[in-house]
PDB file of C-alpha atoms in Angstrom:
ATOM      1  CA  UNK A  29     126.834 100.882 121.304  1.00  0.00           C
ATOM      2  CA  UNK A  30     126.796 103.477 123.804  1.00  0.00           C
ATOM      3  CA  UNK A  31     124.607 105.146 126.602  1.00  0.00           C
ATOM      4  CA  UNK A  32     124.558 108.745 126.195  1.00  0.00           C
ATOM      5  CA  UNK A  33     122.489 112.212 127.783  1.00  0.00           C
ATOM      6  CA  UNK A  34     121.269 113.654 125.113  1.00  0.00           C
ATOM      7  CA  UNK A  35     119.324 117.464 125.004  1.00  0.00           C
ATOM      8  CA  UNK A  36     116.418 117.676 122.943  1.00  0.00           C
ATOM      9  CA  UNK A  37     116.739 120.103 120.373  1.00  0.00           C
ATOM     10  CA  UNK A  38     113.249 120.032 118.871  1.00  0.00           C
ATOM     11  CA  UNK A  39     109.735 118.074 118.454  1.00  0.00           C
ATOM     12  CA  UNK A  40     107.566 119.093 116.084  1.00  0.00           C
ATOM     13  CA  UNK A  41     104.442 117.297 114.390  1.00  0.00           C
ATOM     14  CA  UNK A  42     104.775 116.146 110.986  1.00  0.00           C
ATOM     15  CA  UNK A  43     101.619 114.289 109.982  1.00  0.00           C
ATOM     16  CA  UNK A  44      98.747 112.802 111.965  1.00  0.00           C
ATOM     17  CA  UNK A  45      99.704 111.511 115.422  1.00  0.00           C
ATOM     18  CA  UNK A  46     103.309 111.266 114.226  1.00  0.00           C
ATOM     19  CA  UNK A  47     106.162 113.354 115.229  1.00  0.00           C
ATOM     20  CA  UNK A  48     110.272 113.953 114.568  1.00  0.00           C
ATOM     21  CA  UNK A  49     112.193 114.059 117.535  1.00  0.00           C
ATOM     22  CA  UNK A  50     115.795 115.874 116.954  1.00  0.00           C
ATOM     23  CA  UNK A  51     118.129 115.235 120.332  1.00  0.00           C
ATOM     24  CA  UNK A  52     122.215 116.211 120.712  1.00  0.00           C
ATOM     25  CA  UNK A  53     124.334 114.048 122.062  1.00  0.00           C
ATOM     26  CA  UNK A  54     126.696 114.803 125.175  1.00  0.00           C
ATOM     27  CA  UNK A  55     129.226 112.547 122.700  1.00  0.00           C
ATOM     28  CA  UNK A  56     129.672 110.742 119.518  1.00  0.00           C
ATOM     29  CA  UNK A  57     128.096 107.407 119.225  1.00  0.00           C
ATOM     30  CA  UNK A  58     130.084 106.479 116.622  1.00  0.00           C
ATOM     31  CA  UNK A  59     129.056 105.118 112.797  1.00  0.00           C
ATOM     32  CA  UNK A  60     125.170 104.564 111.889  1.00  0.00           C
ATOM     33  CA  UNK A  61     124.109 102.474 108.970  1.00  0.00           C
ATOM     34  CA  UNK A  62     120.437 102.968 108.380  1.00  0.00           C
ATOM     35  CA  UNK A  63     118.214 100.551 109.496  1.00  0.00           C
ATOM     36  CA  UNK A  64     119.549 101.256 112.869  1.00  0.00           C
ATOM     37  CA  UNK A  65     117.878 101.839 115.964  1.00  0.00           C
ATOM     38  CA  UNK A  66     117.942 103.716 119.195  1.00  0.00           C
ATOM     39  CA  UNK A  67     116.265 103.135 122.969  1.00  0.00           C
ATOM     40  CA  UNK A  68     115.342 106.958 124.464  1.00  0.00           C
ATOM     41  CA  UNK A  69     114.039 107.487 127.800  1.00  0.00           C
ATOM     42  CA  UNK A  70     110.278 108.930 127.658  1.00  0.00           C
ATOM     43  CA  UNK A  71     111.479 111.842 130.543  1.00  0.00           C
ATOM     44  CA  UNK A  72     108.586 110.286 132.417  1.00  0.00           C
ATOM     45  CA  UNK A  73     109.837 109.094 135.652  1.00  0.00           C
ATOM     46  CA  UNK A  74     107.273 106.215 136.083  1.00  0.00           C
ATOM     47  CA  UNK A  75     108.055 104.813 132.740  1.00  0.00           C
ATOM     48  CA  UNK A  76     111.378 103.413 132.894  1.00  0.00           C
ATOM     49  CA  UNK A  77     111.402 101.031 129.854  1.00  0.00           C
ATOM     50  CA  UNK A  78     113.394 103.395 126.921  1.00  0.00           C
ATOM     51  CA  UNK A  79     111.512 103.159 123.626  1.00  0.00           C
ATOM     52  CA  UNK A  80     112.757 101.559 119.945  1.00  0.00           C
ATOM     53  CA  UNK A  81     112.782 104.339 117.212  1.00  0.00           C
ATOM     54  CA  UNK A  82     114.641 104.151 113.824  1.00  0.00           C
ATOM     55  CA  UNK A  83     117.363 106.572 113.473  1.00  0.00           C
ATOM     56  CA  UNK A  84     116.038 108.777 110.558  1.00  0.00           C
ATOM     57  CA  UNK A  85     119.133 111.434 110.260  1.00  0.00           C
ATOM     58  CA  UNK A  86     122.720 111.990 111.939  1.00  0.00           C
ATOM     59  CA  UNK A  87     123.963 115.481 111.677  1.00  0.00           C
ATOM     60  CA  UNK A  88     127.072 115.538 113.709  1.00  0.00           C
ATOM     61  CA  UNK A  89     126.027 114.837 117.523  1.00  0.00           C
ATOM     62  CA  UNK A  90     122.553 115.873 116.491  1.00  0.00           C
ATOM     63  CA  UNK A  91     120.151 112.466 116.018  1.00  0.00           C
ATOM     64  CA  UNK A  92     116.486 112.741 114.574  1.00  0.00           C
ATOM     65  CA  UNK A  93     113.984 109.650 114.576  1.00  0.00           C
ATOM     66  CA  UNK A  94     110.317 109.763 114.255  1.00  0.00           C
ATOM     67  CA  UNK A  95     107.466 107.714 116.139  1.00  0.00           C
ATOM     68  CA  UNK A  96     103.883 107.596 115.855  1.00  0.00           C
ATOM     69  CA  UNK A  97     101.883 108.126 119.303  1.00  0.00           C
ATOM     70  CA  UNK A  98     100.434 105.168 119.990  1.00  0.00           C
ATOM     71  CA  UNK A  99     100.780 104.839 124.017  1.00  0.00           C
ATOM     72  CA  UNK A 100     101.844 106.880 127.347  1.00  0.00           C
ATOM     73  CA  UNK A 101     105.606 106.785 126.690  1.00  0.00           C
ATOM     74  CA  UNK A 102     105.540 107.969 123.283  1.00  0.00           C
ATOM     75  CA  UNK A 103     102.496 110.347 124.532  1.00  0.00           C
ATOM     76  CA  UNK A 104     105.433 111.729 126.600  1.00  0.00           C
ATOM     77  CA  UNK A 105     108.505 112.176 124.046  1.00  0.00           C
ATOM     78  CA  UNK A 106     105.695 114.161 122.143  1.00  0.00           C
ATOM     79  CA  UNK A 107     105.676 116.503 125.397  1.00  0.00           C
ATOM     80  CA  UNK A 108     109.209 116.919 125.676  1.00  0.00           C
ATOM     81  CA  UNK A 109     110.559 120.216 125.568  1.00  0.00           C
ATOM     82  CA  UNK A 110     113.921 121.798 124.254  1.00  0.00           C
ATOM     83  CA  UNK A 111     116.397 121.737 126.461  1.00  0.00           C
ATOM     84  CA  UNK A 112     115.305 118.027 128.557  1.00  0.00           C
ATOM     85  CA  UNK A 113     117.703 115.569 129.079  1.00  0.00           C
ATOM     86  CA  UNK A 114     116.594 112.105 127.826  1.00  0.00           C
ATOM     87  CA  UNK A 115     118.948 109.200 127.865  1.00  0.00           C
ATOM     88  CA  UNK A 116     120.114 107.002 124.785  1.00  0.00           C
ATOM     89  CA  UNK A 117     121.397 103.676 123.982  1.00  0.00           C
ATOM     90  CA  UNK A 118     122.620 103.905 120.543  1.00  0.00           C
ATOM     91  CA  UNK A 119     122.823 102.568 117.626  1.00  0.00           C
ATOM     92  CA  UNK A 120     121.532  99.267 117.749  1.00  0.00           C
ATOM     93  CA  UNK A 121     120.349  96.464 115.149  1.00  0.00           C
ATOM     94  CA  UNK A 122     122.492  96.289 112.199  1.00  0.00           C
ATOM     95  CA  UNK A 123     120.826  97.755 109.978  1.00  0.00           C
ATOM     96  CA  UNK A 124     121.130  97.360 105.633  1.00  0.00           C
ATOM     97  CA  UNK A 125     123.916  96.101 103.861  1.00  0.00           C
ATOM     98  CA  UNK A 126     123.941  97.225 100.771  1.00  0.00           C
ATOM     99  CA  UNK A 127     126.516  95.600  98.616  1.00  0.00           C
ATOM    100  CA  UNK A 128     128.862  97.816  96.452  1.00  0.00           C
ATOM    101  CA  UNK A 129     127.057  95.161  93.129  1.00  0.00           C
ATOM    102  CA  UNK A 130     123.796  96.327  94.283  1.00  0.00           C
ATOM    103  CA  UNK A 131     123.887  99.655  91.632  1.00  0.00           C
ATOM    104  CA  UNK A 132     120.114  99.711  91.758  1.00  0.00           C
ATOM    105  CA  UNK A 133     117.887  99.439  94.618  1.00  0.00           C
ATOM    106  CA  UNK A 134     114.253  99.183  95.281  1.00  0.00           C
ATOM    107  CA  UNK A 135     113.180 100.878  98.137  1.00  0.00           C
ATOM    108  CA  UNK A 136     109.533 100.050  99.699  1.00  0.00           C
ATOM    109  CA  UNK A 137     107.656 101.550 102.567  1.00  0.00           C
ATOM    110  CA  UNK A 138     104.294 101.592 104.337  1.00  0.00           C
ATOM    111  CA  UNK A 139     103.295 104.168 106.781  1.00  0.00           C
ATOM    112  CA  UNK A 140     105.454 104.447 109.896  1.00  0.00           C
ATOM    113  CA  UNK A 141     107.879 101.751 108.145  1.00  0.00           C
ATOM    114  CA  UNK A 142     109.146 104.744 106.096  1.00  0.00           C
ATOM    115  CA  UNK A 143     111.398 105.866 108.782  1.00  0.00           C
ATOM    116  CA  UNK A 144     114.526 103.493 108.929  1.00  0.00           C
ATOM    117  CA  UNK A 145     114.362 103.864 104.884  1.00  0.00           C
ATOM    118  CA  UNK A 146     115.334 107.616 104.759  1.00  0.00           C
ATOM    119  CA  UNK A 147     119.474 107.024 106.110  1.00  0.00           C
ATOM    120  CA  UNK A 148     119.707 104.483 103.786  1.00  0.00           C
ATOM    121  CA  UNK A 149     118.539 106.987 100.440  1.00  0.00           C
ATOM    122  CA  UNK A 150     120.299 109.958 101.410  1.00  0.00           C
ATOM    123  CA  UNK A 151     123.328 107.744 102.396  1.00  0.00           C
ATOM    124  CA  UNK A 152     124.129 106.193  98.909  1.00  0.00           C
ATOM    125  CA  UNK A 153     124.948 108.387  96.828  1.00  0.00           C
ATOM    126  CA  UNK A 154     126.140 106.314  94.497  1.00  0.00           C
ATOM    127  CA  UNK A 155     123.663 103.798  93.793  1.00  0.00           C
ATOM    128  CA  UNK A 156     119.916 104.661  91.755  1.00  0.00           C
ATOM    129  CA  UNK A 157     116.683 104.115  94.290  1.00  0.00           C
ATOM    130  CA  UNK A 158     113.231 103.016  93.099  1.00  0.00           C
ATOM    131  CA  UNK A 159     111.010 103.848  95.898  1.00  0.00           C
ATOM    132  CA  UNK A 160     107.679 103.168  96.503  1.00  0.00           C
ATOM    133  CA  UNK A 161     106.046 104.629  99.412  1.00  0.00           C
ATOM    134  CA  UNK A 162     102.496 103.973 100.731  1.00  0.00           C
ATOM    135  CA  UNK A 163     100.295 105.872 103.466  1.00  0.00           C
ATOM    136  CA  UNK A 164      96.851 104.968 105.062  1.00  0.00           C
ATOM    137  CA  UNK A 165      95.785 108.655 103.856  1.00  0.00           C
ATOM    138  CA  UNK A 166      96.688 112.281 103.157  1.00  0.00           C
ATOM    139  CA  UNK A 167      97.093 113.498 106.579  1.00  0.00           C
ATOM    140  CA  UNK A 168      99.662 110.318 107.098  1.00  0.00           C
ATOM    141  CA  UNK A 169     101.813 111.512 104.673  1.00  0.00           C
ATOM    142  CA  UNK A 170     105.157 112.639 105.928  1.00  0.00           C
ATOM    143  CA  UNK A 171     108.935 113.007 104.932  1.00  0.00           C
ATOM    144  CA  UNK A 172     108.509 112.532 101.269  1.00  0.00           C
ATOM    145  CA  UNK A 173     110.892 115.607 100.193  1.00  0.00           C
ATOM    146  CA  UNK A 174     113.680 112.924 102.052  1.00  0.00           C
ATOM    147  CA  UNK A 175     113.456 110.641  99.078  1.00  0.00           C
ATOM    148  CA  UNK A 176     113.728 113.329  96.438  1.00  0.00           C
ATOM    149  CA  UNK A 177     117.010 111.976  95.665  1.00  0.00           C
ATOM    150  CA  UNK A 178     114.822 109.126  94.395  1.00  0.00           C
ATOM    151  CA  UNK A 179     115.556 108.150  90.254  1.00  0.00           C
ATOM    152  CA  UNK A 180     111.537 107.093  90.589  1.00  0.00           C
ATOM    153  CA  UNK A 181     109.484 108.544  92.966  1.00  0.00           C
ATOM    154  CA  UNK A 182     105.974 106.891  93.739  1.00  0.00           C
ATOM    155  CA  UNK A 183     103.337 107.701  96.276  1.00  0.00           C
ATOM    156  CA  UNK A 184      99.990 106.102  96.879  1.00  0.00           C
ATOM    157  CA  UNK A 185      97.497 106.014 100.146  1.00  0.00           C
ATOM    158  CA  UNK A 186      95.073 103.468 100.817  1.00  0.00           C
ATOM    159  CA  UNK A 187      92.077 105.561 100.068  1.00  0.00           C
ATOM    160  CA  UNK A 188      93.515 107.496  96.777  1.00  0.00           C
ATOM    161  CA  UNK A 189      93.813 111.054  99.297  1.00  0.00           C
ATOM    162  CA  UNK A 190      96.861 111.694  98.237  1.00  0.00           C
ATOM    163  CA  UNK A 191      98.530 109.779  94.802  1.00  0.00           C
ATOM    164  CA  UNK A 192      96.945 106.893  93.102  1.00  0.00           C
ATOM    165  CA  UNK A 193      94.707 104.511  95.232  1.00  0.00           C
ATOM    166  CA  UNK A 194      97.127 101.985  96.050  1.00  0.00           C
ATOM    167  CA  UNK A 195     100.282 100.645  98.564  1.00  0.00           C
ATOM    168  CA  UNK A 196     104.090 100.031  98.083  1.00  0.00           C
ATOM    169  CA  UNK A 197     103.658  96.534  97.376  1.00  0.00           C
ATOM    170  CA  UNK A 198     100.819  96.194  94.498  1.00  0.00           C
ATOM    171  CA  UNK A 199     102.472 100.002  93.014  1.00  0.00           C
ATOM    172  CA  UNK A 200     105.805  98.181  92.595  1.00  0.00           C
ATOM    173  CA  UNK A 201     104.871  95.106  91.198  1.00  0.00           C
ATOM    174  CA  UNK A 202     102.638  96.598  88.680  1.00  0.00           C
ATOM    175  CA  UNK A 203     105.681  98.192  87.591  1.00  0.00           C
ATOM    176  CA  UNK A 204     108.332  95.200  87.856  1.00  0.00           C
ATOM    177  CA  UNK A 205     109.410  94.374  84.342  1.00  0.00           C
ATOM    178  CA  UNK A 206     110.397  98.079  83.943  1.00  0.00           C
ATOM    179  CA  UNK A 207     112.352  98.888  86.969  1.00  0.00           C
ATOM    180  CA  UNK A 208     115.813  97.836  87.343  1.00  0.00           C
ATOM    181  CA  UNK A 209     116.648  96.127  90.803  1.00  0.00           C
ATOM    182  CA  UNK A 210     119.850  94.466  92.440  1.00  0.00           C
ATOM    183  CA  UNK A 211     118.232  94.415  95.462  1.00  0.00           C
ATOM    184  CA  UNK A 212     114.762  95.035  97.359  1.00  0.00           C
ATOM    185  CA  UNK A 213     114.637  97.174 100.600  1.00  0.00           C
ATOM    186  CA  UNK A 214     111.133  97.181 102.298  1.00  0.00           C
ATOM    187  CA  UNK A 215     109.634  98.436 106.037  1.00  0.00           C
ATOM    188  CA  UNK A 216     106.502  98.632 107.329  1.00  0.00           C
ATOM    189  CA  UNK A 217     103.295  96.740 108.671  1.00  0.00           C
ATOM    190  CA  UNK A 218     103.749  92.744 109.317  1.00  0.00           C
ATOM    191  CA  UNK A 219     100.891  92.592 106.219  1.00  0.00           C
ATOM    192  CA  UNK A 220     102.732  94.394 103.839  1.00  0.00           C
ATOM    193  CA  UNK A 221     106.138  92.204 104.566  1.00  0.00           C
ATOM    194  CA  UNK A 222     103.992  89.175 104.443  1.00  0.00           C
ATOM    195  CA  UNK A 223     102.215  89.790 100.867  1.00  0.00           C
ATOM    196  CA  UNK A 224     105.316  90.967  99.625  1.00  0.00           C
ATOM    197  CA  UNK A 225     107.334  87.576 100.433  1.00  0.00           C
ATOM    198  CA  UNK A 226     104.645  85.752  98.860  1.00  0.00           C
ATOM    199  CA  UNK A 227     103.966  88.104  95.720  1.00  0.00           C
ATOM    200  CA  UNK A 228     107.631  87.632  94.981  1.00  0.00           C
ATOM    201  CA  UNK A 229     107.371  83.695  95.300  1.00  0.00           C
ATOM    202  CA  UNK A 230     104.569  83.740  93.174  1.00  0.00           C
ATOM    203  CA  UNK A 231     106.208  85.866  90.246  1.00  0.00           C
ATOM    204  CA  UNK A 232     109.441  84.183  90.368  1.00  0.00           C
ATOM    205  CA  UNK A 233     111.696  86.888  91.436  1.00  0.00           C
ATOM    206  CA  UNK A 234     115.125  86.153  92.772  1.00  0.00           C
ATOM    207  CA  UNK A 235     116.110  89.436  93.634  1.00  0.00           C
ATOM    208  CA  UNK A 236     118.094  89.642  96.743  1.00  0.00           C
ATOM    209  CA  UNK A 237     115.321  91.340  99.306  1.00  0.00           C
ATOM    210  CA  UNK A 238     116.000  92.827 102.695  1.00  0.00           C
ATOM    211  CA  UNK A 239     113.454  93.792 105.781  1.00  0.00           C
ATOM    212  CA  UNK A 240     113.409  95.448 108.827  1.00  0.00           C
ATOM    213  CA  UNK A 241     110.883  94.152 110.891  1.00  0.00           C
ATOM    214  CA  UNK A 242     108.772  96.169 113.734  1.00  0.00           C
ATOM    215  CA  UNK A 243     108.404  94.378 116.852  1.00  0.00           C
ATOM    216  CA  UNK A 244     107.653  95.171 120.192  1.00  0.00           C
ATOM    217  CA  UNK A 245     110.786  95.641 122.237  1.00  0.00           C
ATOM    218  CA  UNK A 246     112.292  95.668 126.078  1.00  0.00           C
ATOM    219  CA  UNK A 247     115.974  95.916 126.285  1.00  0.00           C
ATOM    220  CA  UNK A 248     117.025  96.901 122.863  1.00  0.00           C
ATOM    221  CA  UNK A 249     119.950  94.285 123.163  1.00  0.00           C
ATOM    222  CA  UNK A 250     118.632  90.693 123.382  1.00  0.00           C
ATOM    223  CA  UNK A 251     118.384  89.764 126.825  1.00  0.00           C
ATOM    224  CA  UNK A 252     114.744  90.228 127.873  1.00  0.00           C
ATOM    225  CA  UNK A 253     113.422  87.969 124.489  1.00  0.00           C
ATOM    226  CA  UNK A 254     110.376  90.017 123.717  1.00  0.00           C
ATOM    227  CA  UNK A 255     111.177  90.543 120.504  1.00  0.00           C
ATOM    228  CA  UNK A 256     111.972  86.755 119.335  1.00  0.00           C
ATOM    229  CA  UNK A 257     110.566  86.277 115.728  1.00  0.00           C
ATOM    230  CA  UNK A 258     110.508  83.104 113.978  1.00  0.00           C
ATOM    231  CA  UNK A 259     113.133  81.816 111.339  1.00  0.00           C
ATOM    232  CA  UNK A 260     112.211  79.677 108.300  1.00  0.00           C
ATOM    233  CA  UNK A 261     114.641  77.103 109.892  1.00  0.00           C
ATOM    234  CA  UNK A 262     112.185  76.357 112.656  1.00  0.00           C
ATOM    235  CA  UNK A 263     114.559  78.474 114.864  1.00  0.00           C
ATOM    236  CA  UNK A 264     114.213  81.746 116.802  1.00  0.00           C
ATOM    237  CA  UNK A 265     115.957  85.388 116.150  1.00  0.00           C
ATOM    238  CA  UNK A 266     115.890  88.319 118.403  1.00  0.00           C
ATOM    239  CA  UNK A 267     114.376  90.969 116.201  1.00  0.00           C
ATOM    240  CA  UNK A 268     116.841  93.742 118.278  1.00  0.00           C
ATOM    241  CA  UNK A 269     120.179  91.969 118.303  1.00  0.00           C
ATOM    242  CA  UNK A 270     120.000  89.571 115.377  1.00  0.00           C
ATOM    243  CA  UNK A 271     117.805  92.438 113.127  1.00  0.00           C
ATOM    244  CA  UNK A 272     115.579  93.863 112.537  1.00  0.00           C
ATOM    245  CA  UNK A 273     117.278  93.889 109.180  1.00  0.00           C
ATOM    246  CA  UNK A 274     116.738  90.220 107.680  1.00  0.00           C
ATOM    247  CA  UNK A 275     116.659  88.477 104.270  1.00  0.00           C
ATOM    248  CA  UNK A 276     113.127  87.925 103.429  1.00  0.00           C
ATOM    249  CA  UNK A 277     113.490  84.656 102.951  1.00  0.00           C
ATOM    250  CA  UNK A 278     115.266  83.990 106.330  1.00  0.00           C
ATOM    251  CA  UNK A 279     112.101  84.400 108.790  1.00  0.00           C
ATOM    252  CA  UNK A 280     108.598  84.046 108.892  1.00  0.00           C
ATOM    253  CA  UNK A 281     106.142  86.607 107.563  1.00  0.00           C
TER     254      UNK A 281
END
C-alpha cells in the first residue's frame, strides 16, 4: 500500500451517470489482484475524505476505475480535468483468490458491481469464465466489450432494454446444470448478494463462492470502522481491511 500523486489522464462518460477515470502514477504501486481497491482525492479542497473505487485496469503506472455519481465528491472526480493532481492510496482490500483448481469460473455482476469483476477476466488467462452480467436498463450498460474474453457471455437489464428481461442471479441459475463451475465470483447490490446466498442454499450447491461487498467507507484501511459488516460467527469484519472479498458463506447478506 502506498500514497501516491497521480495526473489524470482522462474522464470520460460511459453510461448513465457513470464514468471511467484513467490517472498515472508519480510511481509504481506495486502488484494488483482484482477485487482491489483504491482511495482518490475528489480535487475539491473542502472534501477531504478520498473516495473507494475498484481498480478496473493497470496499464503500467496508468490506473483506470469507474464510479457512478451519486454525491458532491464523486460530482467532482467527474469534473476533473487532464493534467490535475489527485492523490492515491493504493491498492487496498485483497481482492479474489482464484485457486490454480478453479479451471472454470462463474463470474456474476449487477450494475455498478461490474467494476472490480473486469481485472479479474482479463487477468486469467488461463482459466474459462461464465459471466453473467445484469443492468437496471440500456443506458446503464457499460464495459461489456471487457468480458469478451468470456467462454459464455450473458446480458440482461431489469426492464428487457437491452438483452432478455432478467438479472445475473435468476439468468445464471436458470442455466446451472449446464455450466461448468469451480468457483462463483459475484459483485453488486446488497439484494443481489443476498438472493444469491440463499438461491444457492436452496438448490444445494456447494460450489466454492466469493463476494466483494460495497460498503460505505472512511479510511480505506480499518481504523475509522465505518465499514464493519457482520460475520455468520456473530462477529464483526471491516469490509476495507478484512474484504471486501469474502466467502459467501462467511458474512451476513
Amino acid at each position: 500500500m502506498k500514497e501516491l500523486v497521480s495526473t489524470v489522464k482522462s474522464v470520460r462518460l460511459i453510461a448513465e451517470n457513470v464514468y471511467e477515470l484513467t490517472v498515472t502514477l508519480s510511481e509504481s504501486a506495486g502488484e494488483i489482484k482484482g477485487g482491489q481497491f483504491l482511495n482518490i482525492s475528489t480535487g475539491d479542497g473542502s472534501r477531504l475524505l478520498k473516495r473507494p473505487l475498484g481498480i478496473v485496469k493497470v496499464d503500467g503506472l496508468d490506473v483506470t476505475v469507474c464510479f457512478q455519481v451519486k454525491g458532491e465528491g464523486t460530482v467532482a472526480l467527474s469534473r476533473a480535468s487532464t493534467g490535475d493532481k489527485l492523490a492515491v492510496l493504493l491498492p487496498l482490500g485483497n481482492g479474489f483468490n482464484i485457486p490454480d483448481s478453479a479451471k472454470n469460473v462463474v463470474v456474476l455482476g449487477g450494475g455498478v458491481g461490474i467494476f472490480p469483476l473486469v481485472p479479474v477476466v482479463n487477468g486469467n488467462k488461463n482459466k474459462k469464465f461464465y459471466t453473467y452480467l445484469g443492468f437496471r436498463n440500456k443506458n446503464c450498460v457499460c464495459l461489456t466489450d471487457e468480458f469478451g474474453g468470456s467462454e459464455k457471455l450473458t446480458i440482461v437489464t431489469d426492464d428487457g432494454s437491452y438483452g432478455a428481461k432478467n438479472n445475473a442471479v435468476s439468468a445464471y441459475l436458470e442455466e446451472l446444470d449446464g455450466v461448468p463451475a469451480d468457483m462463483i465470483i459475484a459483485c453488486g447490490p446488497p439484494v443481489m448478494l443476498r438472493v444469491l446466498k440463499q438461491k444457492l442454499k436452496e438448490r444445494g450447491v456447494k460450489t466454492p463462492c466469493l463476494v466483494s461487498l460495497e460498503e460505505r467507507m472512511g479510511c480505506g484501511i480499518g481504523a475509522c470502522l465505518v465499514c464493519v459488516c457482520r460475520k455468520s460467527d456473530g462477529g464483526n469484519a471491516r469490509v476495507c481491511k478484512d474484504g471486501p472479498v469474502f466467502d459467501i458463506n462467511e458474512v451476513e447478506l
